[in-house]
PDB file of N, CA and C in Angstrom:
ATOM      1  N   MET A   1      -3.194   1.505 192.801  1.00 51.00           N
ATOM      2  CA  MET A   1      -2.321   2.589 192.743  1.00 51.00           C
ATOM      3  C   MET A   1      -2.896   3.606 193.726  1.00 51.00           C
ATOM      4  N   SER A   2      -2.054   4.079 194.423  1.00 52.00           N
ATOM      5  CA  SER A   2      -2.587   5.136 195.399  1.00 52.00           C
ATOM      6  C   SER A   2      -1.778   6.509 194.957  1.00 52.00           C
ATOM      7  N   LEU A   3      -2.724   7.575 195.085  1.00 56.00           N
ATOM      8  CA  LEU A   3      -2.213   8.804 194.647  1.00 56.00           C
ATOM      9  C   LEU A   3      -1.853   9.597 196.005  1.00 56.00           C
ATOM     10  N   GLU A   4      -0.565   9.923 196.186  1.00 61.00           N
ATOM     11  CA  GLU A   4      -0.272  10.873 197.250  1.00 61.00           C
ATOM     12  C   GLU A   4      -0.246  12.182 197.051  1.00 61.00           C
ATOM     13  N   LEU A   5      -0.877  12.851 197.786  1.00 60.00           N
ATOM     14  CA  LEU A   5      -0.992  14.388 197.603  1.00 60.00           C
ATOM     15  C   LEU A   5      -0.095  15.014 198.681  1.00 60.00           C
ATOM     16  N   THR A   6       0.970  15.561 198.390  1.00 71.00           N
ATOM     17  CA  THR A   6       1.952  16.421 199.308  1.00 71.00           C
ATOM     18  C   THR A   6       1.658  17.785 199.159  1.00 71.00           C
ATOM     19  N   SER A   7       1.666  18.396 200.326  1.00 79.00           N
ATOM     20  CA  SER A   7       1.444  19.914 200.272  1.00 79.00           C
ATOM     21  C   SER A   7       2.715  20.543 200.474  1.00 79.00           C
ATOM     22  N   ILE A   8       3.014  21.387 199.759  1.00 86.00           N
ATOM     23  CA  ILE A   8       4.364  22.155 199.948  1.00 86.00           C
ATOM     24  C   ILE A   8       4.164  23.286 200.860  1.00 86.00           C
ATOM     25  N   ILE A   9       4.949  23.492 201.792  1.00 87.00           N
ATOM     26  CA  ILE A   9       4.808  24.531 202.706  1.00 87.00           C
ATOM     27  C   ILE A   9       5.840  25.572 202.244  1.00 87.00           C
ATOM     28  N   PHE A  10       5.365  26.717 201.822  1.00 93.00           N
ATOM     29  CA  PHE A  10       6.205  27.910 201.516  1.00 93.00           C
ATOM     30  C   PHE A  10       6.453  28.754 202.669  1.00 93.00           C
ATOM     31  N   LYS A  11       7.832  29.014 202.901  1.00 96.00           N
ATOM     32  CA  LYS A  11       8.166  29.731 204.039  1.00 96.00           C
ATOM     33  C   LYS A  11       8.991  30.991 203.522  1.00 96.00           C
ATOM     34  N   SER A  12       9.116  32.096 204.350  1.00 97.00           N
ATOM     35  CA  SER A  12       9.948  33.174 204.181  1.00 97.00           C
ATOM     36  C   SER A  12      10.676  33.534 205.398  1.00 97.00           C
ATOM     37  N   ILE A  13      11.946  33.992 205.146  1.00 97.00           N
ATOM     38  CA  ILE A  13      12.692  34.614 206.365  1.00 97.00           C
ATOM     39  C   ILE A  13      12.599  36.102 206.205  1.00 97.00           C
ATOM     40  N   VAL A  14      12.201  36.676 207.136  1.00 98.00           N
ATOM     41  CA  VAL A  14      11.947  38.132 207.163  1.00 98.00           C
ATOM     42  C   VAL A  14      12.809  38.865 208.174  1.00 98.00           C
ATOM     43  N   THR A  15      13.529  40.023 207.844  1.00 98.00           N
ATOM     44  CA  THR A  15      14.142  40.870 208.689  1.00 98.00           C
ATOM     45  C   THR A  15      13.310  42.092 208.932  1.00 98.00           C
ATOM     46  N   MET A  16      12.860  42.357 210.196  1.00 98.00           N
ATOM     47  CA  MET A  16      11.986  43.514 210.426  1.00 98.00           C
ATOM     48  C   MET A  16      12.639  44.396 211.340  1.00 98.00           C
ATOM     49  N   ASP A  17      12.511  45.668 210.985  1.00 98.00           N
ATOM     50  CA  ASP A  17      12.970  46.825 211.927  1.00 98.00           C
ATOM     51  C   ASP A  17      11.829  47.339 212.654  1.00 98.00           C
ATOM     52  N   VAL A  18      12.009  47.501 214.022  1.00 98.00           N
ATOM     53  CA  VAL A  18      10.822  48.024 214.867  1.00 98.00           C
ATOM     54  C   VAL A  18      11.609  49.237 215.489  1.00 98.00           C
ATOM     55  N   LYS A  19      10.914  50.330 215.148  1.00 97.00           N
ATOM     56  CA  LYS A  19      11.522  51.526 215.550  1.00 97.00           C
ATOM     57  C   LYS A  19      10.800  52.116 216.857  1.00 97.00           C
ATOM     58  N   PRO A  20      11.469  52.555 217.788  1.00 97.00           N
ATOM     59  CA  PRO A  20      10.805  53.043 219.049  1.00 97.00           C
ATOM     60  C   PRO A  20      10.582  54.611 218.843  1.00 97.00           C
ATOM     61  N   TRP A  21       9.906  55.205 219.814  1.00 96.00           N
ATOM     62  CA  TRP A  21       9.552  56.533 219.839  1.00 96.00           C
ATOM     63  C   TRP A  21      10.803  57.497 220.001  1.00 96.00           C
ATOM     64  N   ASP A  22      11.734  57.109 221.002  1.00 95.00           N
ATOM     65  CA  ASP A  22      12.859  57.932 221.185  1.00 95.00           C
ATOM     66  C   ASP A  22      13.887  57.148 222.018  1.00 95.00           C
ATOM     67  N   ASP A  23      14.982  57.781 222.471  1.00 95.00           N
ATOM     68  CA  ASP A  23      16.025  57.085 223.219  1.00 95.00           C
ATOM     69  C   ASP A  23      15.659  56.791 224.640  1.00 95.00           C
ATOM     70  N   GLU A  24      14.400  57.130 225.030  1.00 95.00           N
ATOM     71  CA  GLU A  24      13.977  56.787 226.444  1.00 95.00           C
ATOM     72  C   GLU A  24      13.234  55.503 226.373  1.00 95.00           C
ATOM     73  N   THR A  25      12.865  54.996 225.238  1.00 96.00           N
ATOM     74  CA  THR A  25      12.047  53.718 225.190  1.00 96.00           C
ATOM     75  C   THR A  25      12.871  52.557 225.683  1.00 96.00           C
ATOM     76  N   ASP A  26      12.225  51.672 226.482  1.00 97.00           N
ATOM     77  CA  ASP A  26      12.782  50.616 227.176  1.00 97.00           C
ATOM     78  C   ASP A  26      12.771  49.528 226.101  1.00 97.00           C
ATOM     79  N   MET A  27      13.930  49.375 225.370  1.00 97.00           N
ATOM     80  CA  MET A  27      14.087  48.344 224.217  1.00 97.00           C
ATOM     81  C   MET A  27      13.977  46.956 224.704  1.00 97.00           C
ATOM     82  N   GLU A  28      14.228  46.513 225.873  1.00 97.00           N
ATOM     83  CA  GLU A  28      14.116  45.279 226.387  1.00 97.00           C
ATOM     84  C   GLU A  28      12.608  44.930 226.519  1.00 97.00           C
ATOM     85  N   ALA A  29      11.812  45.954 226.985  1.00 97.00           N
ATOM     86  CA  ALA A  29      10.408  45.756 227.155  1.00 97.00           C
ATOM     87  C   ALA A  29       9.723  45.683 225.686  1.00 97.00           C
ATOM     88  N   LEU A  30      10.243  46.557 224.759  1.00 97.00           N
ATOM     89  CA  LEU A  30       9.756  46.557 223.414  1.00 97.00           C
ATOM     90  C   LEU A  30       9.882  45.105 222.806  1.00 97.00           C
ATOM     91  N   GLU A  31      11.168  44.572 222.952  1.00 98.00           N
ATOM     92  CA  GLU A  31      11.439  43.234 222.387  1.00 98.00           C
ATOM     93  C   GLU A  31      10.571  42.162 223.016  1.00 98.00           C
ATOM     94  N   LYS A  32      10.359  42.273 224.306  1.00 98.00           N
ATOM     95  CA  LYS A  32       9.643  41.224 225.027  1.00 98.00           C
ATOM     96  C   LYS A  32       8.093  41.323 224.487  1.00 98.00           C
ATOM     97  N   ALA A  33       7.561  42.492 224.325  1.00 98.00           N
ATOM     98  CA  ALA A  33       6.198  42.696 223.784  1.00 98.00           C
ATOM     99  C   ALA A  33       6.068  42.036 222.353  1.00 98.00           C
ATOM    100  N   VAL A  34       7.050  42.438 221.570  1.00 98.00           N
ATOM    101  CA  VAL A  34       7.077  41.862 220.109  1.00 98.00           C
ATOM    102  C   VAL A  34       7.031  40.371 220.187  1.00 98.00           C
ATOM    103  N   ARG A  35       7.974  39.821 220.927  1.00 98.00           N
ATOM    104  CA  ARG A  35       8.051  38.264 220.964  1.00 98.00           C
ATOM    105  C   ARG A  35       6.911  37.758 221.689  1.00 98.00           C
ATOM    106  N   SER A  36       6.104  38.481 222.318  1.00 98.00           N
ATOM    107  CA  SER A  36       4.964  37.880 223.023  1.00 98.00           C
ATOM    108  C   SER A  36       3.800  37.501 221.903  1.00 98.00           C
ATOM    109  N   ILE A  37       4.005  37.907 220.796  1.00 98.00           N
ATOM    110  CA  ILE A  37       3.034  37.546 219.672  1.00 98.00           C
ATOM    111  C   ILE A  37       3.327  36.043 219.280  1.00 98.00           C
ATOM    112  N   GLU A  38       2.151  35.279 219.348  1.00 97.00           N
ATOM    113  CA  GLU A  38       2.432  33.894 219.063  1.00 97.00           C
ATOM    114  C   GLU A  38       1.349  33.664 217.888  1.00 97.00           C
ATOM    115  N   LYS A  39       1.816  32.971 216.890  1.00 96.00           N
ATOM    116  CA  LYS A  39       1.013  32.598 215.829  1.00 96.00           C
ATOM    117  C   LYS A  39       1.466  31.281 215.245  1.00 96.00           C
ATOM    118  N   ASP A  40       0.496  30.396 214.836  1.00 97.00           N
ATOM    119  CA  ASP A  40       0.899  29.230 214.119  1.00 97.00           C
ATOM    120  C   ASP A  40       1.582  29.627 212.834  1.00 97.00           C
ATOM    121  N   GLY A  41       2.814  29.005 212.638  1.00 97.00           N
ATOM    122  CA  GLY A  41       3.547  29.366 211.427  1.00 97.00           C
ATOM    123  C   GLY A  41       4.560  30.516 211.563  1.00 97.00           C
ATOM    124  N   LEU A  42       4.672  30.940 212.754  1.00 98.00           N
ATOM    125  CA  LEU A  42       5.588  32.091 213.051  1.00 98.00           C
ATOM    126  C   LEU A  42       6.746  31.595 214.029  1.00 98.00           C
ATOM    127  N   VAL A  43       7.816  31.893 213.601  1.00 98.00           N
ATOM    128  CA  VAL A  43       9.065  31.574 214.572  1.00 98.00           C
ATOM    129  C   VAL A  43      10.010  32.709 214.638  1.00 98.00           C
ATOM    130  N   TRP A  44      10.138  33.246 215.904  1.00 98.00           N
ATOM    131  CA  TRP A  44      11.091  34.419 216.166  1.00 98.00           C
ATOM    132  C   TRP A  44      12.431  33.773 216.126  1.00 98.00           C
ATOM    133  N   GLY A  45      13.315  34.725 215.476  1.00 98.00           N
ATOM    134  CA  GLY A  45      14.781  34.394 215.496  1.00 98.00           C
ATOM    135  C   GLY A  45      15.600  35.259 216.196  1.00 98.00           C
ATOM    136  N   GLY A  46      16.759  35.536 215.678  1.00 98.00           N
ATOM    137  CA  GLY A  46      17.791  36.407 216.525  1.00 98.00           C
ATOM    138  C   GLY A  46      17.400  37.798 216.236  1.00 98.00           C
ATOM    139  N   SER A  47      17.983  38.675 217.172  1.00 98.00           N
ATOM    140  CA  SER A  47      17.772  40.141 217.131  1.00 98.00           C
ATOM    141  C   SER A  47      19.025  40.898 217.403  1.00 98.00           C
ATOM    142  N   LYS A  48      19.028  42.142 217.161  1.00 98.00           N
ATOM    143  CA  LYS A  48      20.038  43.081 217.640  1.00 98.00           C
ATOM    144  C   LYS A  48      19.462  44.433 217.597  1.00 98.00           C
ATOM    145  N   LEU A  49      20.033  45.250 218.392  1.00 98.00           N
ATOM    146  CA  LEU A  49      19.786  46.744 218.431  1.00 98.00           C
ATOM    147  C   LEU A  49      20.679  47.437 217.549  1.00 98.00           C
ATOM    148  N   VAL A  50      20.167  48.298 216.564  1.00 98.00           N
ATOM    149  CA  VAL A  50      20.987  48.945 215.603  1.00 98.00           C
ATOM    150  C   VAL A  50      20.754  50.519 215.774  1.00 98.00           C
ATOM    151  N   PRO A  51      21.902  51.163 215.966  1.00 97.00           N
ATOM    152  CA  PRO A  51      21.941  52.544 216.188  1.00 97.00           C
ATOM    153  C   PRO A  51      21.198  53.297 214.979  1.00 97.00           C
ATOM    154  N   ILE A  52      20.464  54.264 215.129  1.00 95.00           N
ATOM    155  CA  ILE A  52      19.929  54.960 213.950  1.00 95.00           C
ATOM    156  C   ILE A  52      20.077  56.457 214.219  1.00 95.00           C
ATOM    157  N   GLY A  53      20.708  56.902 215.267  1.00 92.00           N
ATOM    158  CA  GLY A  53      20.967  58.383 215.353  1.00 92.00           C
ATOM    159  C   GLY A  53      20.448  58.968 216.574  1.00 92.00           C
ATOM    160  N   TYR A  54      20.994  59.977 217.093  1.00 92.00           N
ATOM    161  CA  TYR A  54      20.503  60.724 218.229  1.00 92.00           C
ATOM    162  C   TYR A  54      20.347  59.881 219.516  1.00 92.00           C
ATOM    163  N   GLY A  55      21.133  58.860 219.533  1.00 93.00           N
ATOM    164  CA  GLY A  55      21.088  57.961 220.703  1.00 93.00           C
ATOM    165  C   GLY A  55      19.998  56.874 220.639  1.00 93.00           C
ATOM    166  N   ILE A  56      19.257  56.923 219.515  1.00 96.00           N
ATOM    167  CA  ILE A  56      18.085  56.070 219.336  1.00 96.00           C
ATOM    168  C   ILE A  56      18.617  54.730 218.600  1.00 96.00           C
ATOM    169  N   LYS A  57      18.157  53.503 219.149  1.00 97.00           N
ATOM    170  CA  LYS A  57      18.391  52.337 218.416  1.00 97.00           C
ATOM    171  C   LYS A  57      17.166  51.601 218.107  1.00 97.00           C
ATOM    172  N   LYS A  58      17.102  50.838 216.891  1.00 98.00           N
ATOM    173  CA  LYS A  58      15.951  50.158 216.513  1.00 98.00           C
ATOM    174  C   LYS A  58      16.177  48.713 216.810  1.00 98.00           C
ATOM    175  N   LEU A  59      15.132  48.007 216.996  1.00 98.00           N
ATOM    176  CA  LEU A  59      15.171  46.567 217.040  1.00 98.00           C
ATOM    177  C   LEU A  59      15.164  45.961 215.725  1.00 98.00           C
ATOM    178  N   GLN A  60      16.113  45.237 215.337  1.00 98.00           N
ATOM    179  CA  GLN A  60      16.120  44.430 214.081  1.00 98.00           C
ATOM    180  C   GLN A  60      16.007  42.974 214.472  1.00 98.00           C
ATOM    181  N   ILE A  61      14.894  42.323 214.023  1.00 98.00           N
ATOM    182  CA  ILE A  61      14.603  40.973 214.385  1.00 98.00           C
ATOM    183  C   ILE A  61      14.268  40.050 213.199  1.00 98.00           C
ATOM    184  N   THR A  62      14.697  38.911 213.246  1.00 98.00           N
ATOM    185  CA  THR A  62      14.527  37.967 212.185  1.00 98.00           C
ATOM    186  C   THR A  62      13.488  36.956 212.520  1.00 98.00           C
ATOM    187  N   ILE A  63      12.553  36.655 211.653  1.00 98.00           N
ATOM    188  CA  ILE A  63      11.434  35.660 211.658  1.00 98.00           C
ATOM    189  C   ILE A  63      11.373  34.945 210.582  1.00 98.00           C
ATOM    190  N   VAL A  64      10.775  33.688 210.779  1.00 97.00           N
ATOM    191  CA  VAL A  64      10.503  32.823 209.693  1.00 97.00           C
ATOM    192  C   VAL A  64       8.961  32.570 209.721  1.00 97.00           C
ATOM    193  N   VAL A  65       8.338  32.744 208.740  1.00 97.00           N
ATOM    194  CA  VAL A  65       6.903  32.582 208.571  1.00 97.00           C
ATOM    195  C   VAL A  65       6.460  31.572 207.458  1.00 97.00           C
ATOM    196  N   GLU A  66       5.468  30.996 207.814  1.00 96.00           N
ATOM    197  CA  GLU A  66       4.803  30.142 206.821  1.00 96.00           C
ATOM    198  C   GLU A  66       3.948  31.051 206.094  1.00 96.00           C
ATOM    199  N   ASP A  67       4.084  31.176 204.693  1.00 94.00           N
ATOM    200  CA  ASP A  67       3.473  32.159 203.933  1.00 94.00           C
ATOM    201  C   ASP A  67       1.911  32.045 203.968  1.00 94.00           C
ATOM    202  N   GLU A  68       1.395  30.847 203.996  1.00 94.00           N
ATOM    203  CA  GLU A  68      -0.042  30.603 204.016  1.00 94.00           C
ATOM    204  C   GLU A  68      -0.776  31.099 205.398  1.00 94.00           C
ATOM    205  N   LYS A  69       0.064  30.959 206.444  1.00 95.00           N
ATOM    206  CA  LYS A  69      -0.530  31.134 207.836  1.00 95.00           C
ATOM    207  C   LYS A  69      -0.370  32.478 208.379  1.00 95.00           C
ATOM    208  N   VAL A  70       0.742  33.236 208.008  1.00 96.00           N
ATOM    209  CA  VAL A  70       1.140  34.475 208.626  1.00 96.00           C
ATOM    210  C   VAL A  70       1.250  35.659 207.615  1.00 96.00           C
ATOM    211  N   SER A  71       0.502  36.580 207.654  1.00 96.00           N
ATOM    212  CA  SER A  71       0.656  37.816 206.919  1.00 96.00           C
ATOM    213  C   SER A  71       1.539  38.730 207.681  1.00 96.00           C
ATOM    214  N   THR A  72       2.642  39.121 206.893  1.00 96.00           N
ATOM    215  CA  THR A  72       3.562  40.088 207.455  1.00 96.00           C
ATOM    216  C   THR A  72       2.858  41.471 207.871  1.00 96.00           C
ATOM    217  N   ASP A  73       1.883  41.805 206.868  1.00 96.00           N
ATOM    218  CA  ASP A  73       1.195  43.093 207.127  1.00 96.00           C
ATOM    219  C   ASP A  73       0.343  43.103 208.433  1.00 96.00           C
ATOM    220  N   GLU A  74      -0.251  41.891 208.631  1.00 96.00           N
ATOM    221  CA  GLU A  74      -0.960  41.695 210.017  1.00 96.00           C
ATOM    222  C   GLU A  74      -0.174  41.760 211.095  1.00 96.00           C
ATOM    223  N   LEU A  75       1.033  41.104 210.999  1.00 97.00           N
ATOM    224  CA  LEU A  75       2.021  40.983 212.023  1.00 97.00           C
ATOM    225  C   LEU A  75       2.533  42.541 212.369  1.00 97.00           C
ATOM    226  N   GLN A  76       2.809  43.278 211.343  1.00 97.00           N
ATOM    227  CA  GLN A  76       3.271  44.529 211.568  1.00 97.00           C
ATOM    228  C   GLN A  76       2.223  45.495 212.201  1.00 97.00           C
ATOM    229  N   GLU A  77       0.856  45.109 211.912  1.00 97.00           N
ATOM    230  CA  GLU A  77      -0.258  45.975 212.505  1.00 97.00           C
ATOM    231  C   GLU A  77      -0.264  45.412 214.097  1.00 97.00           C
ATOM    232  N   GLN A  78      -0.074  44.219 214.387  1.00 97.00           N
ATOM    233  CA  GLN A  78      -0.119  43.698 215.802  1.00 97.00           C
ATOM    234  C   GLN A  78       1.029  44.345 216.536  1.00 97.00           C
ATOM    235  N   ILE A  79       2.264  44.424 215.893  1.00 98.00           N
ATOM    236  CA  ILE A  79       3.361  44.959 216.645  1.00 98.00           C
ATOM    237  C   ILE A  79       3.195  46.484 216.899  1.00 98.00           C
ATOM    238  N   ALA A  80       2.566  47.173 215.892  1.00 97.00           N
ATOM    239  CA  ALA A  80       2.106  48.653 216.014  1.00 97.00           C
ATOM    240  C   ALA A  80       1.201  48.928 217.211  1.00 97.00           C
ATOM    241  N   GLU A  81       0.467  47.919 217.597  1.00 97.00           N
ATOM    242  CA  GLU A  81      -0.502  48.010 218.719  1.00 97.00           C
ATOM    243  C   GLU A  81       0.302  48.263 220.008  1.00 97.00           C
ATOM    244  N   PHE A  82       1.662  47.947 220.104  1.00 97.00           N
ATOM    245  CA  PHE A  82       2.317  48.163 221.299  1.00 97.00           C
ATOM    246  C   PHE A  82       2.802  49.732 221.171  1.00 97.00           C
ATOM    247  N   ASP A  83       1.767  50.654 221.189  1.00 95.00           N
ATOM    248  CA  ASP A  83       2.151  51.983 220.788  1.00 95.00           C
ATOM    249  C   ASP A  83       2.923  52.750 221.965  1.00 95.00           C
ATOM    250  N   ASP A  84       3.091  52.086 223.040  1.00 95.00           N
ATOM    251  CA  ASP A  84       3.800  52.772 224.198  1.00 95.00           C
ATOM    252  C   ASP A  84       5.299  52.758 223.850  1.00 95.00           C
ATOM    253  N   TYR A  85       5.630  51.651 222.908  1.00 96.00           N
ATOM    254  CA  TYR A  85       7.030  51.532 222.631  1.00 96.00           C
ATOM    255  C   TYR A  85       7.319  51.794 221.119  1.00 96.00           C
ATOM    256  N   VAL A  86       6.429  51.313 220.327  1.00 97.00           N
ATOM    257  CA  VAL A  86       6.632  51.218 218.835  1.00 97.00           C
ATOM    258  C   VAL A  86       6.069  52.387 218.111  1.00 97.00           C
ATOM    259  N   GLN A  87       7.091  53.089 217.346  1.00 97.00           N
ATOM    260  CA  GLN A  87       6.614  54.126 216.465  1.00 97.00           C
ATOM    261  C   GLN A  87       6.188  53.701 215.175  1.00 97.00           C
ATOM    262  N   SER A  88       7.189  52.661 214.516  1.00 97.00           N
ATOM    263  CA  SER A  88       6.748  52.113 213.240  1.00 97.00           C
ATOM    264  C   SER A  88       7.589  50.851 213.036  1.00 97.00           C
ATOM    265  N   THR A  89       7.221  50.137 212.029  1.00 97.00           N
ATOM    266  CA  THR A  89       7.931  48.890 211.592  1.00 97.00           C
ATOM    267  C   THR A  89       8.151  48.920 210.101  1.00 97.00           C
ATOM    268  N   ASP A  90       9.187  48.346 209.786  1.00 97.00           N
ATOM    269  CA  ASP A  90       9.392  48.162 208.337  1.00 97.00           C
ATOM    270  C   ASP A  90      10.036  46.780 208.044  1.00 97.00           C
ATOM    271  N   ILE A  91       9.765  46.240 206.872  1.00 97.00           N
ATOM    272  CA  ILE A  91      10.355  45.002 206.483  1.00 97.00           C
ATOM    273  C   ILE A  91      11.757  45.420 205.819  1.00 97.00           C
ATOM    274  N   ALA A  92      12.784  45.123 206.328  1.00 97.00           N
ATOM    275  CA  ALA A  92      14.166  45.365 205.928  1.00 97.00           C
ATOM    276  C   ALA A  92      14.595  44.505 204.774  1.00 97.00           C
ATOM    277  N   ALA A  93      14.137  43.199 204.921  1.00 97.00           N
ATOM    278  CA  ALA A  93      14.579  42.087 203.948  1.00 97.00           C
ATOM    279  C   ALA A  93      13.613  40.951 203.876  1.00 97.00           C
ATOM    280  N   MET A  94      13.417  40.287 202.817  1.00 97.00           N
ATOM    281  CA  MET A  94      12.510  39.225 202.851  1.00 97.00           C
ATOM    282  C   MET A  94      12.876  38.218 201.715  1.00 97.00           C
ATOM    283  N   GLN A  95      13.156  36.980 202.116  1.00 97.00           N
ATOM    284  CA  GLN A  95      13.448  35.980 201.213  1.00 97.00           C
ATOM    285  C   GLN A  95      12.799  34.710 201.211  1.00 97.00           C
ATOM    286  N   LYS A  96      12.433  34.055 200.208  1.00 95.00           N
ATOM    287  CA  LYS A  96      11.761  32.775 200.247  1.00 95.00           C
ATOM    288  C   LYS A  96      12.787  31.738 200.585  1.00 95.00           C
ATOM    289  N   LEU A  97      12.316  30.789 201.418  1.00 90.00           N
ATOM    290  CA  LEU A  97      13.164  29.677 201.781  1.00 90.00           C
ATOM    291  C   LEU A  97      12.844  28.444 200.908  1.00 90.00           C
TER     292      LEU A  97
END
């Protein structure tokens, strides 16, 4: 009799808001910079620009992460390193898959 061990991979779908400094920020370059982050267990999904006031738009982007491999806190820190473009990030929604 063989005992099979299957490992369950827990994933989350995350909606992240990435806020620029001002209305002069190149949002296309901001998104390109954000999507340049590659990690095992991270899949970038759809995105849209959402108006937040005074002509400023935030990038709202969806990602799927493997919970064991990708920390959303670390991902937010990495995104914040693009400080030419990014003022702040927030997790707008998170749901286990």
